[in-house]
Amino acid sequence: MKKGSIIVLSGPSGVGKGTLRAKLDYDKLNLVNSVSWTTRKPREEDIEGVTYHFVSQEEFEQNIKENGFAEYAGFSSHAYGTPKKGLEEKLEAGKNVMLEIEVQGALQVMDQYPEALSIFILPPSIEELEKRLVGRNSEDEAAIQQRLSRAKEELALQDRYRFKVVNDDLDRAVKEIEQIIQENAPTNEK
Ligand code: 5GP
């Protein structure tokens, strides 16, 4: 069986990665999600084992020692990582595996798996991203400024990715991502 491909969907906080991912046709694209480990607390919409594996800091650190992550990074004072075993098993089973991760982790994946389809999601403009960050939560001005400055650092790394998609129109951006996967990974339509 042909091995599946890794799809890295990445880009700054507030750019709409999660919304885009949720609209993709997983059946058609022969796609499954990688389930990340995280030390952050579950939110109301989270389901253990589906959205994340929620673990303690100790469990996370132990897995780092055992070389159990394909990549890991810190974000907002929590740790997030892609378990290597789950990823390899899904690829071996011929599935394309979606990693929706932040930029530091994405760079690690691109180093280790140069054949990965890396997709950077861009905001229509930096002003628009700022608007979205302000609009989506009740964080104070300092926290928003911190996210925005990290977003700028992340935007500077966009050329490291194989593909870039501007999230100006949701449906159009979804189509573009689907096309990238269909043209470059084993899907159910070929
Ligand atoms: P949230 O806490 O809102 O679910 O996620 C925060 C950030 O962590 C998002 O940018 C998300 O893409 C990223 N993230 C989720 N899982 C992983 C992971 O396994 N590795 C890395 N590097 N980032 C992740």
PDB file of C-alpha atoms and ligand atoms in Angstrom:
ATOM      1  CA  MET A   1       0.000   0.000   0.000  1.00  0.00           C
ATOM      2  CA  LYS A   2       1.161   3.497  -0.783  1.00  0.00           C
ATOM      3  CA  LYS A   3       2.089   5.484   2.311  1.00  0.00           C
ATOM      4  CA  GLY A   4      -0.021   8.540   3.076  1.00  0.00           C
ATOM      5  CA  SER A   5       1.269  12.116   3.126  1.00  0.00           C
ATOM      6  CA  ILE A   6       1.670  14.536   5.991  1.00  0.00           C
ATOM      7  CA  ILE A   7      -0.331  17.739   5.573  1.00  0.00           C
ATOM      8  CA  VAL A   8       0.934  20.576   7.762  1.00  0.00           C
ATOM      9  CA  LEU A   9      -1.625  23.341   8.115  1.00  0.00           C
ATOM     10  CA  SER A  10      -0.035  26.251   9.888  1.00  0.00           C
ATOM     11  CA  GLY A  11      -0.041  30.007  10.248  1.00  0.00           C
ATOM     12  CA  PRO A  12      -0.459  32.678  12.906  1.00  0.00           C
ATOM     13  CA  SER A  13      -3.029  32.583  15.669  1.00  0.00           C
ATOM     14  CA  GLY A  14      -6.328  34.099  14.519  1.00  0.00           C
ATOM     15  CA  VAL A  15      -5.825  33.306  10.852  1.00  0.00           C
ATOM     16  CA  GLY A  16      -8.636  30.718  10.768  1.00  0.00           C
ATOM     17  CA  LYS A  17      -6.743  27.397  10.531  1.00  0.00           C
ATOM     18  CA  GLY A  18      -9.285  25.536  12.654  1.00  0.00           C
ATOM     19  CA  THR A  19     -12.269  26.806  10.684  1.00  0.00           C
ATOM     20  CA  LEU A  20     -10.615  25.894   7.388  1.00  0.00           C
ATOM     21  CA  ARG A  21      -9.680  22.433   8.586  1.00  0.00           C
ATOM     22  CA  ALA A  22     -13.235  21.749   9.767  1.00  0.00           C
ATOM     23  CA  LYS A  23     -14.575  22.445   6.274  1.00  0.00           C
ATOM     24  CA  LEU A  24     -12.309  20.015   4.431  1.00  0.00           C
ATOM     25  CA  ASP A  25     -13.860  16.857   2.943  1.00  0.00           C
ATOM     26  CA  TYR A  26     -11.947  14.227   4.931  1.00  0.00           C
ATOM     27  CA  ASP A  27     -13.437  11.238   3.060  1.00  0.00           C
ATOM     28  CA  LYS A  28     -12.637  12.530  -0.362  1.00  0.00           C
ATOM     29  CA  LEU A  29      -9.137  13.567   0.701  1.00  0.00           C
ATOM     30  CA  ASN A  30      -8.382  10.257   2.489  1.00  0.00           C
ATOM     31  CA  LEU A  31      -7.534  12.360   5.502  1.00  0.00           C
ATOM     32  CA  VAL A  32      -7.356  11.765   9.254  1.00  0.00           C
ATOM     33  CA  ASN A  33      -6.302  14.097  12.056  1.00  0.00           C
ATOM     34  CA  SER A  34      -3.216  13.640  14.130  1.00  0.00           C
ATOM     35  CA  VAL A  35      -4.274  13.857  17.788  1.00  0.00           C
ATOM     36  CA  SER A  36      -1.821  16.109  19.610  1.00  0.00           C
ATOM     37  CA  TRP A  37      -0.801  15.912  23.223  1.00  0.00           C
ATOM     38  CA  THR A  38      -1.205  19.075  25.242  1.00  0.00           C
ATOM     39  CA  THR A  39      -0.706  20.251  28.805  1.00  0.00           C
ATOM     40  CA  ARG A  40      -3.469  22.858  28.540  1.00  0.00           C
ATOM     41  CA  LYS A  41      -6.787  22.221  30.282  1.00  0.00           C
ATOM     42  CA  PRO A  42      -9.708  20.957  28.180  1.00  0.00           C
ATOM     43  CA  ARG A  43     -12.245  23.547  27.019  1.00  0.00           C
ATOM     44  CA  GLU A  44     -15.942  22.824  26.872  1.00  0.00           C
ATOM     45  CA  GLU A  45     -15.828  21.725  23.241  1.00  0.00           C
ATOM     46  CA  ASP A  46     -12.815  19.425  23.731  1.00  0.00           C
ATOM     47  CA  ILE A  47     -13.105  15.630  23.737  1.00  0.00           C
ATOM     48  CA  GLU A  48     -10.254  13.593  25.240  1.00  0.00           C
ATOM     49  CA  GLY A  49      -8.622  11.457  22.567  1.00  0.00           C
ATOM     50  CA  VAL A  50     -10.385  13.313  19.751  1.00  0.00           C
ATOM     51  CA  THR A  51      -9.414  16.983  19.891  1.00  0.00           C
ATOM     52  CA  TYR A  52      -6.342  16.308  22.075  1.00  0.00           C
ATOM     53  CA  HIS A  53      -4.809  13.920  24.558  1.00  0.00           C
ATOM     54  CA  PHE A  54      -4.741  15.983  27.727  1.00  0.00           C
ATOM     55  CA  VAL A  55      -1.652  15.146  29.759  1.00  0.00           C
ATOM     56  CA  SER A  56       0.305  16.463  32.730  1.00  0.00           C
ATOM     57  CA  GLN A  57       3.559  18.362  32.373  1.00  0.00           C
ATOM     58  CA  GLU A  58       5.363  15.261  33.740  1.00  0.00           C
ATOM     59  CA  GLU A  59       3.822  12.936  31.136  1.00  0.00           C
ATOM     60  CA  PHE A  60       4.696  15.413  28.401  1.00  0.00           C
ATOM     61  CA  GLU A  61       8.309  15.689  29.567  1.00  0.00           C
ATOM     62  CA  GLN A  62       8.619  11.918  29.858  1.00  0.00           C
ATOM     63  CA  ASN A  63       7.480  11.536  26.250  1.00  0.00           C
ATOM     64  CA  ILE A  64      10.094  14.093  25.140  1.00  0.00           C
ATOM     65  CA  LYS A  65      12.763  12.009  26.911  1.00  0.00           C
ATOM     66  CA  GLU A  66      11.537   8.880  25.158  1.00  0.00           C
ATOM     67  CA  ASN A  67      11.764  10.664  21.813  1.00  0.00           C
ATOM     68  CA  GLY A  68       8.021  10.161  21.402  1.00  0.00           C
ATOM     69  CA  PHE A  69       7.181  13.401  19.570  1.00  0.00           C
ATOM     70  CA  ALA A  70       7.584  14.091  15.861  1.00  0.00           C
ATOM     71  CA  GLU A  71       7.593  17.766  16.933  1.00  0.00           C
ATOM     72  CA  TYR A  72       6.635  19.803  19.964  1.00  0.00           C
ATOM     73  CA  ALA A  73       6.454  23.458  20.921  1.00  0.00           C
ATOM     74  CA  GLY A  74       5.281  25.846  23.600  1.00  0.00           C
ATOM     75  CA  PHE A  75       2.321  28.137  23.016  1.00  0.00           C
ATOM     76  CA  SER A  76       0.703  30.486  25.577  1.00  0.00           C
ATOM     77  CA  SER A  77       2.604  28.800  28.439  1.00  0.00           C
ATOM     78  CA  HIS A  78       1.399  25.298  27.481  1.00  0.00           C
ATOM     79  CA  ALA A  79       3.122  22.503  25.605  1.00  0.00           C
ATOM     80  CA  TYR A  80       1.772  20.890  22.442  1.00  0.00           C
ATOM     81  CA  GLY A  81       3.216  17.935  20.535  1.00  0.00           C
ATOM     82  CA  THR A  82       2.520  15.452  17.735  1.00  0.00           C
ATOM     83  CA  PRO A  83       2.970  11.837  18.906  1.00  0.00           C
ATOM     84  CA  LYS A  84       5.356  10.058  16.559  1.00  0.00           C
ATOM     85  CA  LYS A  85       3.819   6.595  16.890  1.00  0.00           C
ATOM     86  CA  GLY A  86       0.276   7.647  15.981  1.00  0.00           C
ATOM     87  CA  LEU A  87       1.562   9.635  13.025  1.00  0.00           C
ATOM     88  CA  GLU A  88       3.678   6.796  11.614  1.00  0.00           C
ATOM     89  CA  GLU A  89       0.878   4.242  12.040  1.00  0.00           C
ATOM     90  CA  LYS A  90      -1.611   6.374  10.128  1.00  0.00           C
ATOM     91  CA  LEU A  91       0.867   7.050   7.315  1.00  0.00           C
ATOM     92  CA  GLU A  92       1.687   3.338   7.052  1.00  0.00           C
ATOM     93  CA  ALA A  93      -2.048   2.600   6.830  1.00  0.00           C
ATOM     94  CA  GLY A  94      -2.090   4.773   3.695  1.00  0.00           C
ATOM     95  CA  LYS A  95      -3.875   7.739   5.260  1.00  0.00           C
ATOM     96  CA  ASN A  96      -3.022  11.375   4.705  1.00  0.00           C
ATOM     97  CA  VAL A  97      -2.510  12.911   8.137  1.00  0.00           C
ATOM     98  CA  MET A  98      -3.526  16.468   9.000  1.00  0.00           C
ATOM     99  CA  LEU A  99      -1.334  18.362  11.479  1.00  0.00           C
ATOM    100  CA  GLU A 100      -2.879  21.699  12.409  1.00  0.00           C
ATOM    101  CA  ILE A 101       0.019  23.156  14.370  1.00  0.00           C
ATOM    102  CA  GLU A 102       1.801  26.413  15.116  1.00  0.00           C
ATOM    103  CA  VAL A 103       4.855  27.548  13.205  1.00  0.00           C
ATOM    104  CA  GLN A 104       7.750  26.344  15.423  1.00  0.00           C
ATOM    105  CA  GLY A 105       6.399  22.785  15.328  1.00  0.00           C
ATOM    106  CA  ALA A 106       5.704  23.028  11.606  1.00  0.00           C
ATOM    107  CA  LEU A 107       9.365  23.888  10.925  1.00  0.00           C
ATOM    108  CA  GLN A 108      10.448  20.777  12.870  1.00  0.00           C
ATOM    109  CA  VAL A 109       8.106  18.581  10.802  1.00  0.00           C
ATOM    110  CA  MET A 110       9.414  20.110   7.571  1.00  0.00           C
ATOM    111  CA  ASP A 111      12.994  19.316   8.641  1.00  0.00           C
ATOM    112  CA  GLN A 112      12.229  15.716   9.520  1.00  0.00           C
ATOM    113  CA  TYR A 113       9.735  14.987   6.759  1.00  0.00           C
ATOM    114  CA  PRO A 114      10.833  17.103   3.780  1.00  0.00           C
ATOM    115  CA  GLU A 115       8.160  15.477   1.608  1.00  0.00           C
ATOM    116  CA  ALA A 116       5.354  16.832   3.858  1.00  0.00           C
ATOM    117  CA  LEU A 117       2.819  19.109   2.177  1.00  0.00           C
ATOM    118  CA  SER A 118       3.301  22.259   4.205  1.00  0.00           C
ATOM    119  CA  ILE A 119       0.619  24.904   3.818  1.00  0.00           C
ATOM    120  CA  PHE A 120       0.887  28.370   5.366  1.00  0.00           C
ATOM    121  CA  ILE A 121      -2.395  30.188   5.885  1.00  0.00           C
ATOM    122  CA  LEU A 122      -2.120  33.957   5.439  1.00  0.00           C
ATOM    123  CA  PRO A 123      -4.522  36.638   6.644  1.00  0.00           C
ATOM    124  CA  PRO A 124      -5.774  39.042   3.927  1.00  0.00           C
ATOM    125  CA  SER A 125      -3.694  41.714   5.711  1.00  0.00           C
ATOM    126  CA  ILE A 126      -2.019  42.339   9.049  1.00  0.00           C
ATOM    127  CA  GLU A 127      -4.780  44.855   9.895  1.00  0.00           C
ATOM    128  CA  GLU A 128      -7.403  42.166   9.285  1.00  0.00           C
ATOM    129  CA  LEU A 129      -5.522  39.713  11.531  1.00  0.00           C
ATOM    130  CA  GLU A 130      -5.393  42.318  14.289  1.00  0.00           C
ATOM    131  CA  LYS A 131      -9.137  42.840  13.937  1.00  0.00           C
ATOM    132  CA  ARG A 132      -9.778  39.105  14.218  1.00  0.00           C
ATOM    133  CA  LEU A 133      -7.550  38.741  17.279  1.00  0.00           C
ATOM    134  CA  VAL A 134      -9.276  41.634  19.023  1.00  0.00           C
ATOM    135  CA  GLY A 135     -12.733  40.409  18.025  1.00  0.00           C
ATOM    136  CA  ARG A 136     -12.417  36.800  19.053  1.00  0.00           C
ATOM    137  CA  ASN A 137     -11.641  36.979  22.735  1.00  0.00           C
ATOM    138  CA  SER A 138     -11.644  39.082  25.826  1.00  0.00           C
ATOM    139  CA  GLU A 139      -7.883  39.249  26.251  1.00  0.00           C
ATOM    140  CA  ASP A 140      -6.360  42.470  27.404  1.00  0.00           C
ATOM    141  CA  GLU A 141      -4.467  44.806  25.125  1.00  0.00           C
ATOM    142  CA  ALA A 142      -1.035  43.505  26.226  1.00  0.00           C
ATOM    143  CA  ALA A 143      -1.941  39.886  25.430  1.00  0.00           C
ATOM    144  CA  ILE A 144      -3.313  40.880  22.033  1.00  0.00           C
ATOM    145  CA  GLN A 145      -0.151  42.836  21.271  1.00  0.00           C
ATOM    146  CA  GLN A 146       1.906  39.784  22.272  1.00  0.00           C
ATOM    147  CA  ARG A 147      -0.049  37.530  19.912  1.00  0.00           C
ATOM    148  CA  LEU A 148       0.252  40.097  17.163  1.00  0.00           C
ATOM    149  CA  SER A 149       4.007  40.395  17.531  1.00  0.00           C
ATOM    150  CA  ARG A 150       4.314  36.593  17.469  1.00  0.00           C
ATOM    151  CA  ALA A 151       2.086  36.576  14.362  1.00  0.00           C
ATOM    152  CA  LYS A 152       4.497  38.991  12.672  1.00  0.00           C
ATOM    153  CA  GLU A 153       7.448  36.744  13.510  1.00  0.00           C
ATOM    154  CA  GLU A 154       5.531  33.795  12.107  1.00  0.00           C
ATOM    155  CA  LEU A 155       4.590  35.647   8.919  1.00  0.00           C
ATOM    156  CA  ALA A 156       8.298  36.200   8.319  1.00  0.00           C
ATOM    157  CA  LEU A 157       8.703  32.415   7.982  1.00  0.00           C
ATOM    158  CA  GLN A 158       6.046  31.897   5.311  1.00  0.00           C
ATOM    159  CA  ASP A 159       8.583  31.248   2.534  1.00  0.00           C
ATOM    160  CA  ARG A 160       9.735  28.073   4.281  1.00  0.00           C
ATOM    161  CA  TYR A 161       6.431  26.449   3.347  1.00  0.00           C
ATOM    162  CA  ARG A 162       5.714  24.672   0.062  1.00  0.00           C
ATOM    163  CA  PHE A 163       2.288  26.294  -0.340  1.00  0.00           C
ATOM    164  CA  LYS A 164       0.595  29.500   0.784  1.00  0.00           C
ATOM    165  CA  VAL A 165      -3.132  30.118   0.912  1.00  0.00           C
ATOM    166  CA  VAL A 166      -4.723  33.488   1.708  1.00  0.00           C
ATOM    167  CA  ASN A 167      -7.787  33.127   3.922  1.00  0.00           C
ATOM    168  CA  ASP A 168      -9.728  36.039   2.445  1.00  0.00           C
ATOM    169  CA  ASP A 169     -12.765  34.005   1.436  1.00  0.00           C
ATOM    170  CA  LEU A 170     -13.424  30.817   3.416  1.00  0.00           C
ATOM    171  CA  ASP A 171     -14.924  28.689   0.638  1.00  0.00           C
ATOM    172  CA  ARG A 172     -12.301  29.700  -1.875  1.00  0.00           C
ATOM    173  CA  ALA A 173      -9.471  28.981   0.578  1.00  0.00           C
ATOM    174  CA  VAL A 174     -10.970  25.550   1.379  1.00  0.00           C
ATOM    175  CA  LYS A 175     -11.080  24.721  -2.352  1.00  0.00           C
ATOM    176  CA  GLU A 176      -7.474  25.771  -2.761  1.00  0.00           C
ATOM    177  CA  ILE A 177      -6.317  23.558   0.125  1.00  0.00           C
ATOM    178  CA  GLU A 178      -8.336  20.621  -1.216  1.00  0.00           C
ATOM    179  CA  GLN A 179      -6.748  21.080  -4.616  1.00  0.00           C
ATOM    180  CA  ILE A 180      -3.230  21.089  -3.148  1.00  0.00           C
ATOM    181  CA  ILE A 181      -3.954  17.812  -1.337  1.00  0.00           C
ATOM    182  CA  GLN A 182      -5.633  16.185  -4.349  1.00  0.00           C
ATOM    183  CA  GLU A 183      -2.770  17.062  -6.642  1.00  0.00           C
ATOM    184  CA  ASN A 184       0.036  16.019  -4.284  1.00  0.00           C
ATOM    185  CA  ALA A 185      -1.192  13.232  -1.977  1.00  0.00           C
ATOM    186  CA  PRO A 186      -2.894   9.857  -2.493  1.00  0.00           C
ATOM    187  CA  THR A 187      -6.650  10.583  -2.285  1.00  0.00           C
ATOM    188  CA  ASN A 188      -9.789   8.552  -2.927  1.00  0.00           C
ATOM    189  CA  GLU A 189     -10.445  10.149  -6.286  1.00  0.00           C
ATOM    190  CA  LYS A 190      -7.325   8.915  -8.035  1.00  0.00           C
TER     191      LYS A 190
HETATM  192  P1  5GP B   1      -5.421  25.638  21.133  1.00  0.00           P
HETATM  193  O1  5GP B   1      -4.963  25.650  22.548  1.00  0.00           O
HETATM  194  O2  5GP B   1      -6.176  26.890  20.770  1.00  0.00           O
HETATM  195  O3  5GP B   1      -6.182  24.378  20.794  1.00  0.00           O
HETATM  196  O4  5GP B   1      -4.121  25.629  20.206  1.00  0.00           O
HETATM  197  C1  5GP B   1      -3.143  26.623  20.316  1.00  0.00           C
HETATM  198  C2  5GP B   1      -2.132  26.529  19.174  1.00  0.00           C
HETATM  199  O5  5GP B   1      -1.407  25.292  19.266  1.00  0.00           O
HETATM  200  C3  5GP B   1      -2.773  26.527  17.773  1.00  0.00           C
HETATM  201  O6  5GP B   1      -2.004  27.393  16.956  1.00  0.00           O
HETATM  202  C4  5GP B   1      -2.628  25.089  17.313  1.00  0.00           C
HETATM  203  O7  5GP B   1      -2.511  25.003  15.908  1.00  0.00           O
HETATM  204  C5  5GP B   1      -1.337  24.697  17.990  1.00  0.00           C
HETATM  205  N1  5GP B   1      -1.167  23.246  18.139  1.00  0.00           N
HETATM  206  C6  5GP B   1      -2.116  22.304  18.378  1.00  0.00           C
HETATM  207  N2  5GP B   1      -1.568  21.088  18.453  1.00  0.00           N
HETATM  208  C7  5GP B   1      -0.241  21.234  18.234  1.00  0.00           C
HETATM  209  C8  5GP B   1       0.874  20.339  18.171  1.00  0.00           C
HETATM  210  O8  5GP B   1       0.772  19.129  18.309  1.00  0.00           O
HETATM  211  N3  5GP B   1       2.097  20.890  17.929  1.00  0.00           N
HETATM  212  C9  5GP B   1       2.275  22.223  17.751  1.00  0.00           C
HETATM  213  N4  5GP B   1       3.510  22.637  17.498  1.00  0.00           N
HETATM  214  N5  5GP B   1       1.256  23.101  17.813  1.00  0.00           N
HETATM  215  C10 5GP B   1       0.015  22.617  18.047  1.00  0.00           C
END
